[in-house]
PDB file of C-alpha atoms in Angstrom:
ATOM      1  CA  UNK A 521     -80.602  72.068 -36.465  1.00 41.00           C
ATOM      2  CA  UNK A 522     -77.647  71.792 -34.180  1.00 44.00           C
ATOM      3  CA  UNK A 523     -77.985  73.931 -31.096  1.00 75.00           C
ATOM      4  CA  UNK A 524     -74.378  73.756 -29.989  1.00 86.00           C
ATOM      5  CA  UNK A 525     -71.073  73.666 -31.818  1.00 90.00           C
ATOM      6  CA  UNK A 526     -67.910  72.149 -30.371  1.00 92.00           C
ATOM      7  CA  UNK A 527     -64.594  70.981 -31.788  1.00 96.00           C
ATOM      8  CA  UNK A 528     -64.818  67.385 -32.888  1.00 94.00           C
ATOM      9  CA  UNK A 529     -61.623  66.368 -31.151  1.00 96.00           C
ATOM     10  CA  UNK A 530     -58.700  67.685 -29.138  1.00 97.00           C
ATOM     11  CA  UNK A 531     -55.391  66.284 -27.982  1.00 97.00           C
ATOM     12  CA  UNK A 532     -53.440  67.371 -24.947  1.00 97.00           C
ATOM     13  CA  UNK A 533     -50.745  66.110 -22.598  1.00 97.00           C
ATOM     14  CA  UNK A 534     -50.861  65.079 -19.016  1.00 97.00           C
ATOM     15  CA  UNK A 535     -50.511  67.974 -16.617  1.00 96.00           C
ATOM     16  CA  UNK A 536     -51.748  70.569 -19.084  1.00 96.00           C
ATOM     17  CA  UNK A 537     -54.847  72.738 -18.761  1.00 97.00           C
ATOM     18  CA  UNK A 538     -57.457  71.959 -21.400  1.00 97.00           C
ATOM     19  CA  UNK A 539     -60.083  74.422 -22.590  1.00 98.00           C
ATOM     20  CA  UNK A 540     -63.034  73.262 -24.691  1.00 97.00           C
ATOM     21  CA  UNK A 541     -65.263  75.937 -26.172  1.00 96.00           C
ATOM     22  CA  UNK A 542     -68.922  75.495 -27.089  1.00 94.00           C
ATOM     23  CA  UNK A 543     -70.908  77.874 -29.269  1.00 93.00           C
ATOM     24  CA  UNK A 544     -74.624  78.319 -28.573  1.00 89.00           C
ATOM     25  CA  UNK A 545     -75.833  81.369 -30.461  1.00 90.00           C
ATOM     26  CA  UNK A 546     -79.535  80.713 -29.877  1.00 85.00           C
ATOM     27  CA  UNK A 547     -79.394  80.288 -26.130  1.00 86.00           C
ATOM     28  CA  UNK A 548     -82.533  81.496 -24.355  1.00 82.00           C
ATOM     29  CA  UNK A 549     -82.610  83.935 -21.467  1.00 85.00           C
ATOM     30  CA  UNK A 550     -83.487  81.331 -18.872  1.00 80.00           C
ATOM     31  CA  UNK A 551     -81.331  78.541 -20.235  1.00 83.00           C
ATOM     32  CA  UNK A 552     -78.502  76.992 -18.292  1.00 84.00           C
ATOM     33  CA  UNK A 553     -75.349  75.590 -19.835  1.00 89.00           C
ATOM     34  CA  UNK A 554     -74.381  72.115 -18.752  1.00 87.00           C
ATOM     35  CA  UNK A 555     -71.368  69.978 -19.531  1.00 91.00           C
ATOM     36  CA  UNK A 556     -71.222  66.211 -19.411  1.00 91.00           C
ATOM     37  CA  UNK A 557     -68.382  63.737 -19.640  1.00 94.00           C
ATOM     38  CA  UNK A 558     -68.667  60.283 -21.186  1.00 95.00           C
ATOM     39  CA  UNK A 559     -66.167  57.479 -20.853  1.00 94.00           C
ATOM     40  CA  UNK A 560     -66.267  54.518 -23.254  1.00 88.00           C
ATOM     41  CA  UNK A 561     -69.050  52.036 -22.529  1.00 86.00           C
ATOM     42  CA  UNK A 562     -70.632  54.329 -19.954  1.00 91.00           C
ATOM     43  CA  UNK A 563     -73.445  56.818 -19.900  1.00 92.00           C
ATOM     44  CA  UNK A 564     -72.676  60.542 -19.781  1.00 91.00           C
ATOM     45  CA  UNK A 565     -71.933  62.031 -16.374  1.00 91.00           C
ATOM     46  CA  UNK A 566     -72.733  65.573 -15.250  1.00 88.00           C
ATOM     47  CA  UNK A 567     -69.640  67.617 -14.466  1.00 92.00           C
ATOM     48  CA  UNK A 568     -70.632  71.288 -14.270  1.00 92.00           C
ATOM     49  CA  UNK A 569     -73.452  73.741 -14.906  1.00 89.00           C
ATOM     50  CA  UNK A 570     -73.649  77.535 -15.076  1.00 90.00           C
ATOM     51  CA  UNK A 571     -75.674  80.533 -16.161  1.00 90.00           C
ATOM     52  CA  UNK A 572     -73.173  83.353 -16.484  1.00 90.00           C
ATOM     53  CA  UNK A 573     -69.647  84.439 -15.535  1.00 91.00           C
ATOM     54  CA  UNK A 574     -67.655  81.679 -13.867  1.00 95.00           C
ATOM     55  CA  UNK A 575     -68.473  78.502 -12.026  1.00 95.00           C
ATOM     56  CA  UNK A 576     -65.895  76.240 -10.424  1.00 95.00           C
ATOM     57  CA  UNK A 577     -66.120  72.863  -8.750  1.00 94.00           C
ATOM     58  CA  UNK A 578     -63.686  70.128  -7.837  1.00 92.00           C
ATOM     59  CA  UNK A 579     -63.634  68.809 -11.390  1.00 90.00           C
ATOM     60  CA  UNK A 580     -63.651  71.808 -13.723  1.00 96.00           C
ATOM     61  CA  UNK A 581     -64.359  75.474 -14.294  1.00 97.00           C
ATOM     62  CA  UNK A 582     -66.926  76.936 -16.640  1.00 97.00           C
ATOM     63  CA  UNK A 583     -66.467  80.378 -18.160  1.00 97.00           C
ATOM     64  CA  UNK A 584     -69.445  82.139 -19.735  1.00 96.00           C
ATOM     65  CA  UNK A 585     -69.096  85.588 -21.344  1.00 96.00           C
ATOM     66  CA  UNK A 586     -71.675  88.303 -20.883  1.00 95.00           C
ATOM     67  CA  UNK A 587     -73.489  87.594 -24.147  1.00 94.00           C
ATOM     68  CA  UNK A 588     -73.717  83.880 -23.207  1.00 94.00           C
ATOM     69  CA  UNK A 589     -73.352  82.837 -26.840  1.00 94.00           C
ATOM     70  CA  UNK A 590     -70.476  80.567 -25.949  1.00 95.00           C
ATOM     71  CA  UNK A 591     -68.969  78.826 -22.957  1.00 95.00           C
ATOM     72  CA  UNK A 592     -65.591  77.301 -22.160  1.00 97.00           C
ATOM     73  CA  UNK A 593     -65.012  74.229 -20.070  1.00 97.00           C
ATOM     74  CA  UNK A 594     -61.621  74.293 -18.404  1.00 98.00           C
ATOM     75  CA  UNK A 595     -59.988  71.137 -17.047  1.00 97.00           C
ATOM     76  CA  UNK A 596     -56.943  71.894 -14.915  1.00 93.00           C
ATOM     77  CA  UNK A 597     -53.889  69.616 -15.033  1.00 93.00           C
ATOM     78  CA  UNK A 598     -55.468  66.784 -16.988  1.00 96.00           C
ATOM     79  CA  UNK A 599     -54.489  63.150 -16.564  1.00 96.00           C
ATOM     80  CA  UNK A 600     -54.872  60.120 -18.804  1.00 96.00           C
ATOM     81  CA  UNK A 601     -58.163  59.331 -17.081  1.00 94.00           C
ATOM     82  CA  UNK A 602     -59.660  62.548 -18.427  1.00 95.00           C
ATOM     83  CA  UNK A 603     -59.706  61.010 -21.897  1.00 96.00           C
ATOM     84  CA  UNK A 604     -63.401  61.062 -22.752  1.00 97.00           C
ATOM     85  CA  UNK A 605     -66.067  62.756 -24.825  1.00 95.00           C
ATOM     86  CA  UNK A 606     -67.275  66.089 -23.444  1.00 96.00           C
ATOM     87  CA  UNK A 607     -70.754  67.358 -24.292  1.00 92.00           C
ATOM     88  CA  UNK A 608     -72.095  70.859 -24.054  1.00 91.00           C
ATOM     89  CA  UNK A 609     -75.841  71.030 -23.459  1.00 86.00           C
ATOM     90  CA  UNK A 610     -78.340  73.894 -23.362  1.00 83.00           C
ATOM     91  CA  UNK A 611     -82.079  74.126 -23.036  1.00 69.00           C
ATOM     92  CA  UNK A 612     -83.712  76.026 -25.880  1.00 54.00           C
ATOM     93  CA  UNK A 613     -86.945  78.012 -25.870  1.00 44.00           C
ATOM     94  CA  UNK A 614     -89.069  74.934 -26.538  1.00 50.00           C
ATOM     95  CA  UNK A 615     -87.517  73.030 -23.668  1.00 59.00           C
ATOM     96  CA  UNK A 616     -86.009  70.457 -25.985  1.00 57.00           C
ATOM     97  CA  UNK A 617     -82.891  68.824 -24.695  1.00 65.00           C
ATOM     98  CA  UNK A 618     -80.193  68.756 -27.323  1.00 69.00           C
ATOM     99  CA  UNK A 619     -76.725  67.401 -26.868  1.00 74.00           C
ATOM    100  CA  UNK A 620     -73.937  68.656 -29.066  1.00 68.00           C
ATOM    101  CA  UNK A 621     -71.903  66.138 -31.004  1.00 77.00           C
ATOM    102  CA  UNK A 622     -69.343  66.285 -28.270  1.00 90.00           C
ATOM    103  CA  UNK A 623     -65.607  66.808 -28.215  1.00 95.00           C
ATOM    104  CA  UNK A 624     -63.346  63.768 -28.083  1.00 95.00           C
ATOM    105  CA  UNK A 625     -60.523  64.681 -25.751  1.00 97.00           C
ATOM    106  CA  UNK A 626     -57.452  62.491 -25.938  1.00 97.00           C
ATOM    107  CA  UNK A 627     -54.835  62.925 -23.256  1.00 97.00           C
ATOM    108  CA  UNK A 628     -51.354  61.781 -24.170  1.00 95.00           C
ATOM    109  CA  UNK A 629     -48.648  60.743 -21.691  1.00 93.00           C
TER     110      UNK A 629
ATOM    111  CA  UNK B 861     -79.277  54.626  -4.291  1.00 65.00           C
ATOM    112  CA  UNK B 862     -78.206  52.216  -7.017  1.00 80.00           C
ATOM    113  CA  UNK B 863     -78.542  54.823  -9.731  1.00 94.00           C
ATOM    114  CA  UNK B 864     -80.442  54.363 -12.964  1.00 96.00           C
ATOM    115  CA  UNK B 865     -80.766  50.689 -13.797  1.00 97.00           C
ATOM    116  CA  UNK B 866     -81.139  49.402 -17.332  1.00 97.00           C
ATOM    117  CA  UNK B 867     -81.679  45.932 -18.660  1.00 97.00           C
ATOM    118  CA  UNK B 868     -80.529  44.094 -20.568  1.00 97.00           C
ATOM    119  CA  UNK B 869     -77.004  45.461 -20.934  1.00 96.00           C
ATOM    120  CA  UNK B 870     -76.587  43.772 -24.287  1.00 97.00           C
ATOM    121  CA  UNK B 871     -79.201  42.573 -26.752  1.00 97.00           C
ATOM    122  CA  UNK B 872     -78.634  40.791 -30.025  1.00 98.00           C
ATOM    123  CA  UNK B 873     -81.671  40.076 -32.123  1.00 97.00           C
ATOM    124  CA  UNK B 874     -82.660  39.358 -35.674  1.00 97.00           C
ATOM    125  CA  UNK B 875     -84.351  41.816 -37.953  1.00 97.00           C
ATOM    126  CA  UNK B 876     -88.102  41.755 -37.540  1.00 97.00           C
ATOM    127  CA  UNK B 877     -88.079  40.718 -33.907  1.00 97.00           C
ATOM    128  CA  UNK B 878     -89.550  42.760 -31.093  1.00 97.00           C
ATOM    129  CA  UNK B 879     -87.100  44.312 -28.664  1.00 98.00           C
ATOM    130  CA  UNK B 880     -87.964  45.684 -25.229  1.00 98.00           C
ATOM    131  CA  UNK B 881     -85.525  47.760 -23.230  1.00 98.00           C
ATOM    132  CA  UNK B 882     -86.162  48.457 -19.569  1.00 98.00           C
ATOM    133  CA  UNK B 883     -85.283  51.238 -17.192  1.00 98.00           C
ATOM    134  CA  UNK B 884     -85.652  51.914 -13.488  1.00 98.00           C
ATOM    135  CA  UNK B 885     -85.023  55.580 -12.676  1.00 97.00           C
ATOM    136  CA  UNK B 886     -83.593  56.945  -9.461  1.00 95.00           C
ATOM    137  CA  UNK B 887     -86.244  57.007  -6.781  1.00 95.00           C
ATOM    138  CA  UNK B 888     -87.840  60.435  -6.425  1.00 93.00           C
ATOM    139  CA  UNK B 889     -86.821  61.694  -9.836  1.00 93.00           C
ATOM    140  CA  UNK B 890     -89.767  63.136 -11.745  1.00 91.00           C
ATOM    141  CA  UNK B 891     -88.210  63.112 -15.205  1.00 91.00           C
ATOM    142  CA  UNK B 892     -87.166  60.141 -17.304  1.00 94.00           C
ATOM    143  CA  UNK B 893     -85.395  60.327 -20.635  1.00 94.00           C
ATOM    144  CA  UNK B 894     -84.609  57.825 -23.369  1.00 96.00           C
ATOM    145  CA  UNK B 895     -81.623  58.484 -25.623  1.00 95.00           C
ATOM    146  CA  UNK B 896     -80.030  56.684 -28.537  1.00 96.00           C
ATOM    147  CA  UNK B 897     -76.354  56.939 -29.343  1.00 94.00           C
ATOM    148  CA  UNK B 898     -74.633  56.046 -32.597  1.00 93.00           C
ATOM    149  CA  UNK B 899     -71.336  57.053 -34.090  1.00 88.00           C
ATOM    150  CA  UNK B 900     -73.033  58.802 -36.982  1.00 88.00           C
ATOM    151  CA  UNK B 901     -75.711  60.757 -35.120  1.00 87.00           C
ATOM    152  CA  UNK B 902     -74.249  61.111 -31.658  1.00 86.00           C
ATOM    153  CA  UNK B 903     -76.539  61.242 -28.630  1.00 88.00           C
ATOM    154  CA  UNK B 904     -80.185  61.816 -29.564  1.00 90.00           C
ATOM    155  CA  UNK B 905     -83.114  62.395 -27.245  1.00 91.00           C
ATOM    156  CA  UNK B 906     -85.956  60.068 -28.197  1.00 95.00           C
ATOM    157  CA  UNK B 907     -88.607  60.865 -25.601  1.00 95.00           C
ATOM    158  CA  UNK B 908     -88.987  62.122 -22.089  1.00 93.00           C
ATOM    159  CA  UNK B 909     -91.577  61.730 -19.362  1.00 94.00           C
ATOM    160  CA  UNK B 910     -92.619  63.929 -16.470  1.00 92.00           C
ATOM    161  CA  UNK B 911     -94.457  62.199 -13.631  1.00 93.00           C
ATOM    162  CA  UNK B 912     -94.999  59.187 -15.899  1.00 95.00           C
ATOM    163  CA  UNK B 913     -96.579  61.261 -18.673  1.00 96.00           C
ATOM    164  CA  UNK B 914     -94.845  61.523 -22.066  1.00 95.00           C
ATOM    165  CA  UNK B 915     -94.031  65.170 -22.672  1.00 91.00           C
ATOM    166  CA  UNK B 916     -92.045  65.191 -25.893  1.00 89.00           C
ATOM    167  CA  UNK B 917     -91.742  62.228 -28.226  1.00 93.00           C
ATOM    168  CA  UNK B 918     -90.681  64.159 -31.296  1.00 90.00           C
ATOM    169  CA  UNK B 919     -87.342  62.385 -31.269  1.00 91.00           C
ATOM    170  CA  UNK B 920     -88.870  58.957 -31.698  1.00 94.00           C
ATOM    171  CA  UNK B 921     -87.709  57.955 -35.171  1.00 88.00           C
ATOM    172  CA  UNK B 922     -90.843  56.226 -36.392  1.00 87.00           C
ATOM    173  CA  UNK B 923     -93.901  54.264 -35.382  1.00 92.00           C
ATOM    174  CA  UNK B 924     -91.863  51.157 -34.793  1.00 96.00           C
ATOM    175  CA  UNK B 925     -90.652  52.801 -31.597  1.00 97.00           C
ATOM    176  CA  UNK B 926     -92.850  53.172 -28.548  1.00 97.00           C
ATOM    177  CA  UNK B 927     -92.187  54.036 -24.915  1.00 98.00           C
ATOM    178  CA  UNK B 928     -94.249  53.654 -21.792  1.00 97.00           C
ATOM    179  CA  UNK B 929     -93.936  54.548 -18.160  1.00 98.00           C
ATOM    180  CA  UNK B 930     -96.631  52.666 -16.238  1.00 97.00           C
ATOM    181  CA  UNK B 931     -95.363  53.884 -12.866  1.00 96.00           C
ATOM    182  CA  UNK B 932     -92.704  56.077 -11.319  1.00 95.00           C
ATOM    183  CA  UNK B 933     -90.184  53.282 -11.062  1.00 95.00           C
ATOM    184  CA  UNK B 934     -90.318  51.642 -14.456  1.00 97.00           C
ATOM    185  CA  UNK B 935     -90.193  52.514 -18.140  1.00 98.00           C
ATOM    186  CA  UNK B 936     -89.862  50.534 -21.344  1.00 98.00           C
ATOM    187  CA  UNK B 937     -88.722  51.344 -24.850  1.00 98.00           C
ATOM    188  CA  UNK B 938     -90.021  48.931 -27.431  1.00 98.00           C
ATOM    189  CA  UNK B 939     -89.001  48.465 -31.051  1.00 97.00           C
ATOM    190  CA  UNK B 940     -91.307  46.390 -33.195  1.00 97.00           C
ATOM    191  CA  UNK B 941     -90.236  45.245 -35.709  1.00 96.00           C
ATOM    192  CA  UNK B 942     -86.540  45.865 -35.254  1.00 97.00           C
ATOM    193  CA  UNK B 943     -84.231  46.711 -38.162  1.00 97.00           C
ATOM    194  CA  UNK B 944     -80.426  46.672 -38.499  1.00 97.00           C
ATOM    195  CA  UNK B 945     -80.352  50.487 -38.515  1.00 96.00           C
ATOM    196  CA  UNK B 946     -81.751  50.421 -34.971  1.00 97.00           C
ATOM    197  CA  UNK B 947     -78.426  49.062 -33.758  1.00 97.00           C
ATOM    198  CA  UNK B 948     -77.141  51.549 -31.195  1.00 97.00           C
ATOM    199  CA  UNK B 949     -76.622  52.102 -27.500  1.00 97.00           C
ATOM    200  CA  UNK B 950     -79.820  53.154 -25.769  1.00 98.00           C
ATOM    201  CA  UNK B 951     -79.521  55.157 -22.584  1.00 97.00           C
ATOM    202  CA  UNK B 952     -82.086  55.924 -19.970  1.00 97.00           C
ATOM    203  CA  UNK B 953     -81.615  58.925 -17.695  1.00 94.00           C
ATOM    204  CA  UNK B 954     -83.562  60.534 -14.884  1.00 94.00           C
ATOM    205  CA  UNK B 955     -83.543  63.893 -13.133  1.00 89.00           C
ATOM    206  CA  UNK B 956     -85.289  65.812 -10.379  1.00 86.00           C
ATOM    207  CA  UNK B 957     -86.249  68.843 -12.436  1.00 75.00           C
ATOM    208  CA  UNK B 958     -86.032  69.792 -16.086  1.00 68.00           C
ATOM    209  CA  UNK B 959     -84.478  73.202 -16.555  1.00 56.00           C
ATOM    210  CA  UNK B 960     -81.983  73.415 -13.754  1.00 50.00           C
ATOM    211  CA  UNK B 961     -81.157  69.781 -13.989  1.00 64.00           C
ATOM    212  CA  UNK B 962     -78.567  67.146 -13.687  1.00 78.00           C
ATOM    213  CA  UNK B 963     -79.427  64.047 -15.579  1.00 86.00           C
ATOM    214  CA  UNK B 964     -78.238  60.756 -14.216  1.00 91.00           C
ATOM    215  CA  UNK B 965     -77.623  58.214 -16.930  1.00 94.00           C
ATOM    216  CA  UNK B 966     -77.847  54.480 -16.762  1.00 96.00           C
ATOM    217  CA  UNK B 967     -75.142  52.207 -18.161  1.00 95.00           C
ATOM    218  CA  UNK B 968     -76.978  51.782 -21.444  1.00 97.00           C
ATOM    219  CA  UNK B 969     -78.214  48.845 -23.489  1.00 98.00           C
ATOM    220  CA  UNK B 970     -76.150  47.940 -26.517  1.00 97.00           C
ATOM    221  CA  UNK B 971     -78.574  46.707 -29.164  1.00 98.00           C
ATOM    222  CA  UNK B 972     -77.412  44.800 -32.216  1.00 98.00           C
ATOM    223  CA  UNK B 973     -79.948  43.882 -34.871  1.00 98.00           C
ATOM    224  CA  UNK B 974     -78.680  41.435 -37.456  1.00 97.00           C
TER     225      UNK B 974
END
Protein backbone atom coordinates (compact mmCIF):
# COMPACT_ATOMS: atom_id res chain seq x y z
CA UNK A 1 0.00 0.00 0.00
CA UNK A 2 1.25 3.43 -0.85
CA UNK A 3 1.73 5.60 2.19
CA UNK A 4 2.04 8.90 0.39
CA UNK A 5 0.41 10.37 -2.69
CA UNK A 6 2.00 13.08 -4.82
CA UNK A 7 1.44 14.43 -8.32
CA UNK A 8 3.42 12.44 -10.83
CA UNK A 9 4.83 15.50 -12.54
CA UNK A 10 4.73 19.28 -12.58
CA UNK A 11 6.02 21.98 -14.89
CA UNK A 12 6.91 25.51 -13.93
CA UNK A 13 8.97 28.45 -15.15
CA UNK A 14 12.09 30.00 -13.84
CA UNK A 15 11.46 32.57 -11.14
CA UNK A 16 8.11 31.12 -10.12
CA UNK A 17 7.18 29.67 -6.74
CA UNK A 18 6.43 25.96 -6.90
CA UNK A 19 4.22 24.12 -4.43
CA UNK A 20 4.16 20.32 -4.32
CA UNK A 21 1.54 18.69 -2.12
CA UNK A 22 1.82 15.25 -0.55
CA UNK A 23 -1.07 13.32 0.97
CA UNK A 24 -0.38 11.02 3.93
CA UNK A 25 -3.69 10.07 5.49
CA UNK A 26 -2.26 7.36 7.74
CA UNK A 27 0.48 9.41 9.34
CA UNK A 28 1.22 8.40 12.93
CA UNK A 29 1.31 10.76 15.88
CA UNK A 30 5.07 10.67 16.25
CA UNK A 31 5.92 10.62 12.57
CA UNK A 32 7.91 13.33 10.89
CA UNK A 33 7.47 14.41 7.29
CA UNK A 34 10.60 14.59 5.21
CA UNK A 35 11.22 15.74 1.67
CA UNK A 36 14.07 14.65 -0.55
CA UNK A 37 15.33 15.86 -3.90
CA UNK A 38 16.92 13.63 -6.52
CA UNK A 39 18.84 14.79 -9.56
CA UNK A 40 19.48 12.39 -12.45
CA UNK A 41 22.22 9.84 -11.77
CA UNK A 42 22.44 10.83 -8.12
CA UNK A 43 21.05 9.55 -4.87
CA UNK A 44 18.25 11.45 -3.12
CA UNK A 45 19.27 14.40 -0.97
CA UNK A 46 17.50 15.60 2.17
CA UNK A 47 16.02 19.07 1.81
CA UNK A 48 13.58 19.66 4.67
CA UNK A 49 11.77 17.97 7.55
CA UNK A 50 8.88 19.00 9.80
CA UNK A 51 6.25 17.86 12.26
CA UNK A 52 3.57 20.52 12.16
CA UNK A 53 2.86 24.10 11.06
CA UNK A 54 5.69 25.62 9.05
CA UNK A 55 9.37 24.96 8.67
CA UNK A 56 11.71 27.05 6.55
CA UNK A 57 15.34 26.68 5.59
CA UNK A 58 17.60 28.13 2.93
CA UNK A 59 16.24 25.75 0.30
CA UNK A 60 12.50 25.45 0.86
CA UNK A 61 9.51 25.82 3.15
CA UNK A 62 7.28 23.05 4.41
CA UNK A 63 3.67 23.71 5.34
CA UNK A 64 1.78 21.15 7.43
CA UNK A 65 -1.88 21.68 8.39
CA UNK A 66 -3.20 20.88 11.83
CA UNK A 67 -4.53 17.45 10.88
CA UNK A 68 -1.13 16.55 9.35
CA UNK A 69 -2.79 14.46 6.65
CA UNK A 70 -0.96 16.39 3.97
CA UNK A 71 2.06 18.62 3.55
CA UNK A 72 3.20 21.12 0.94
CA UNK A 73 6.76 21.70 -0.14
CA UNK A 74 7.29 25.23 -1.38
CA UNK A 75 10.27 26.17 -3.55
CA UNK A 76 10.64 29.93 -3.93
CA UNK A 77 11.79 31.42 -7.24
CA UNK A 78 12.85 28.19 -8.90
CA UNK A 79 15.67 27.96 -11.41
CA UNK A 80 16.51 25.41 -14.09
CA UNK A 81 18.72 23.59 -11.59
CA UNK A 82 15.68 22.78 -9.46
CA UNK A 83 14.56 20.31 -12.11
CA UNK A 84 14.52 17.03 -10.19
CA UNK A 85 12.32 14.42 -8.59
CA UNK A 86 10.93 15.38 -5.18
CA UNK A 87 9.96 12.68 -2.69
CA UNK A 88 7.72 12.97 0.32
CA UNK A 89 8.55 10.50 3.08
CA UNK A 90 6.87 9.61 6.37
CA UNK A 91 7.48 7.02 9.03
CA UNK A 92 4.46 4.83 9.70
CA UNK A 93 3.48 3.04 12.90
CA UNK A 94 5.65 0.02 12.11
CA UNK A 95 8.70 2.16 11.50
CA UNK A 96 8.86 1.16 7.86
CA UNK A 97 10.45 3.71 5.61
CA UNK A 98 8.37 4.28 2.52
CA UNK A 99 9.15 6.72 -0.22
CA UNK A 100 6.36 8.04 -2.38
CA UNK A 101 6.65 7.68 -6.12
CA UNK A 102 7.94 11.19 -6.25
CA UNK A 103 7.03 14.24 -8.27
CA UNK A 104 9.02 15.02 -11.39
CA UNK A 105 9.45 18.77 -11.44
CA UNK A 106 10.48 20.27 -14.75
CA UNK A 107 11.52 23.90 -14.77
CA UNK A 108 11.24 25.66 -18.10
CA UNK A 109 13.22 28.75 -19.13
CA UNK B 1 33.77 13.04 5.56
CA UNK B 2 33.61 11.54 2.08
CA UNK B 3 29.95 10.65 2.41
CA UNK B 4 28.47 7.25 1.68
CA UNK B 5 30.70 5.31 -0.68
CA UNK B 6 29.39 2.64 -3.01
CA UNK B 7 31.18 0.33 -5.38
CA UNK B 8 31.12 -0.47 -8.15
CA UNK B 9 29.34 2.47 -9.76
CA UNK B 10 28.33 0.36 -12.73
CA UNK B 11 28.01 -3.40 -13.05
CA UNK B 12 27.10 -5.38 -16.13
CA UNK B 13 26.72 -9.10 -15.71
CA UNK B 14 25.08 -12.06 -17.33
CA UNK B 15 22.02 -13.79 -16.01
CA UNK B 16 22.91 -16.44 -13.46
CA UNK B 17 26.05 -14.75 -12.22
CA UNK B 18 26.59 -13.63 -8.65
CA UNK B 19 26.66 -9.90 -8.05
CA UNK B 20 28.02 -8.19 -4.94
CA UNK B 21 27.42 -4.53 -4.24
CA UNK B 22 29.39 -2.75 -1.55
CA UNK B 23 28.75 0.17 0.74
CA UNK B 24 30.73 2.17 3.27
CA UNK B 25 28.45 4.33 5.42
CA UNK B 26 29.32 7.66 6.97
CA UNK B 27 31.43 7.15 10.05
CA UNK B 28 29.36 7.28 13.24
CA UNK B 29 26.04 6.58 11.57
CA UNK B 30 24.17 3.76 13.29
CA UNK B 31 21.69 3.01 10.51
CA UNK B 32 22.36 1.65 7.05
CA UNK B 33 19.78 1.21 4.33
CA UNK B 34 19.73 -0.54 0.97
CA UNK B 35 17.31 0.70 -1.69
CA UNK B 36 16.50 -0.30 -5.24
CA UNK B 37 15.23 2.13 -7.82
CA UNK B 38 13.50 1.34 -11.10
CA UNK B 39 11.28 3.36 -13.36
CA UNK B 40 8.35 1.04 -12.75
CA UNK B 41 8.53 0.69 -8.97
CA UNK B 42 10.31 3.84 -7.91
CA UNK B 43 12.53 3.83 -4.83
CA UNK B 44 12.05 0.72 -2.68
CA UNK B 45 13.58 -0.03 0.69
CA UNK B 46 15.11 -3.50 0.64
CA UNK B 47 16.62 -3.81 4.11
CA UNK B 48 18.04 -1.73 6.89
CA UNK B 49 20.51 -2.32 9.69
CA UNK B 50 20.92 -0.77 13.12
CA UNK B 51 24.34 -1.17 14.73
CA UNK B 52 25.17 -3.85 12.15
CA UNK B 53 22.06 -5.90 12.93
CA UNK B 54 19.39 -6.38 10.24
CA UNK B 55 16.16 -4.88 11.54
CA UNK B 56 13.74 -5.14 8.64
CA UNK B 57 14.37 -7.20 5.53
CA UNK B 58 10.77 -7.45 4.41
CA UNK B 59 11.60 -5.49 1.28
CA UNK B 60 14.09 -8.03 0.03
CA UNK B 61 12.38 -9.41 -3.07
CA UNK B 62 13.34 -13.06 -2.73
CA UNK B 63 15.92 -15.48 -1.42
CA UNK B 64 18.30 -14.64 -4.21
CA UNK B 65 18.99 -11.39 -2.38
CA UNK B 66 21.04 -11.25 0.79
CA UNK B 67 22.67 -8.44 2.75
CA UNK B 68 25.31 -8.40 5.43
CA UNK B 69 26.97 -5.85 7.62
CA UNK B 70 30.03 -7.46 9.21
CA UNK B 71 31.14 -4.22 10.85
CA UNK B 72 30.13 -0.60 11.25
CA UNK B 73 31.99 0.53 8.17
CA UNK B 74 31.00 -2.01 5.55
CA UNK B 75 27.93 -3.67 4.09
CA UNK B 76 27.25 -5.86 1.08
CA UNK B 77 24.19 -6.66 -0.97
CA UNK B 78 24.48 -9.89 -2.88
CA UNK B 79 22.31 -11.28 -5.66
CA UNK B 80 22.79 -14.92 -6.51
CA UNK B 81 21.84 -15.88 -9.15
CA UNK B 82 21.12 -12.61 -10.88
CA UNK B 83 18.24 -12.18 -13.34
CA UNK B 84 17.47 -9.48 -15.93
CA UNK B 85 14.62 -8.16 -13.77
CA UNK B 86 17.20 -7.28 -11.10
CA UNK B 87 18.50 -4.53 -13.37
CA UNK B 88 18.14 -1.30 -11.41
CA UNK B 89 20.06 1.33 -9.52
CA UNK B 90 20.90 0.21 -6.00
CA UNK B 91 21.45 2.88 -3.38
CA UNK B 92 22.98 2.63 0.02
CA UNK B 93 22.17 5.26 2.64
CA UNK B 94 23.11 5.87 6.25
CA UNK B 95 21.76 7.98 9.09
CA UNK B 96 22.40 8.82 12.72
CA UNK B 97 18.95 7.96 14.04
CA UNK B 98 15.83 6.42 12.57
CA UNK B 99 12.76 8.48 13.34
CA UNK B 100 14.06 12.01 13.33
CA UNK B 101 16.47 11.29 10.57
CA UNK B 102 18.23 12.55 7.56
CA UNK B 103 19.42 9.81 5.33
CA UNK B 104 22.58 10.37 3.37
CA UNK B 105 22.59 8.48 0.10
CA UNK B 106 25.51 7.16 -1.84
CA UNK B 107 25.87 7.68 -5.59
CA UNK B 108 24.31 4.32 -6.37
CA UNK B 109 25.34 1.26 -8.35
CA UNK B 110 23.72 0.85 -11.73
CA UNK B 111 23.27 -2.88 -12.28
CA UNK B 112 22.51 -4.33 -15.69
CA UNK B 113 21.84 -8.04 -15.99
CA UNK B 114 21.77 -9.33 -19.55
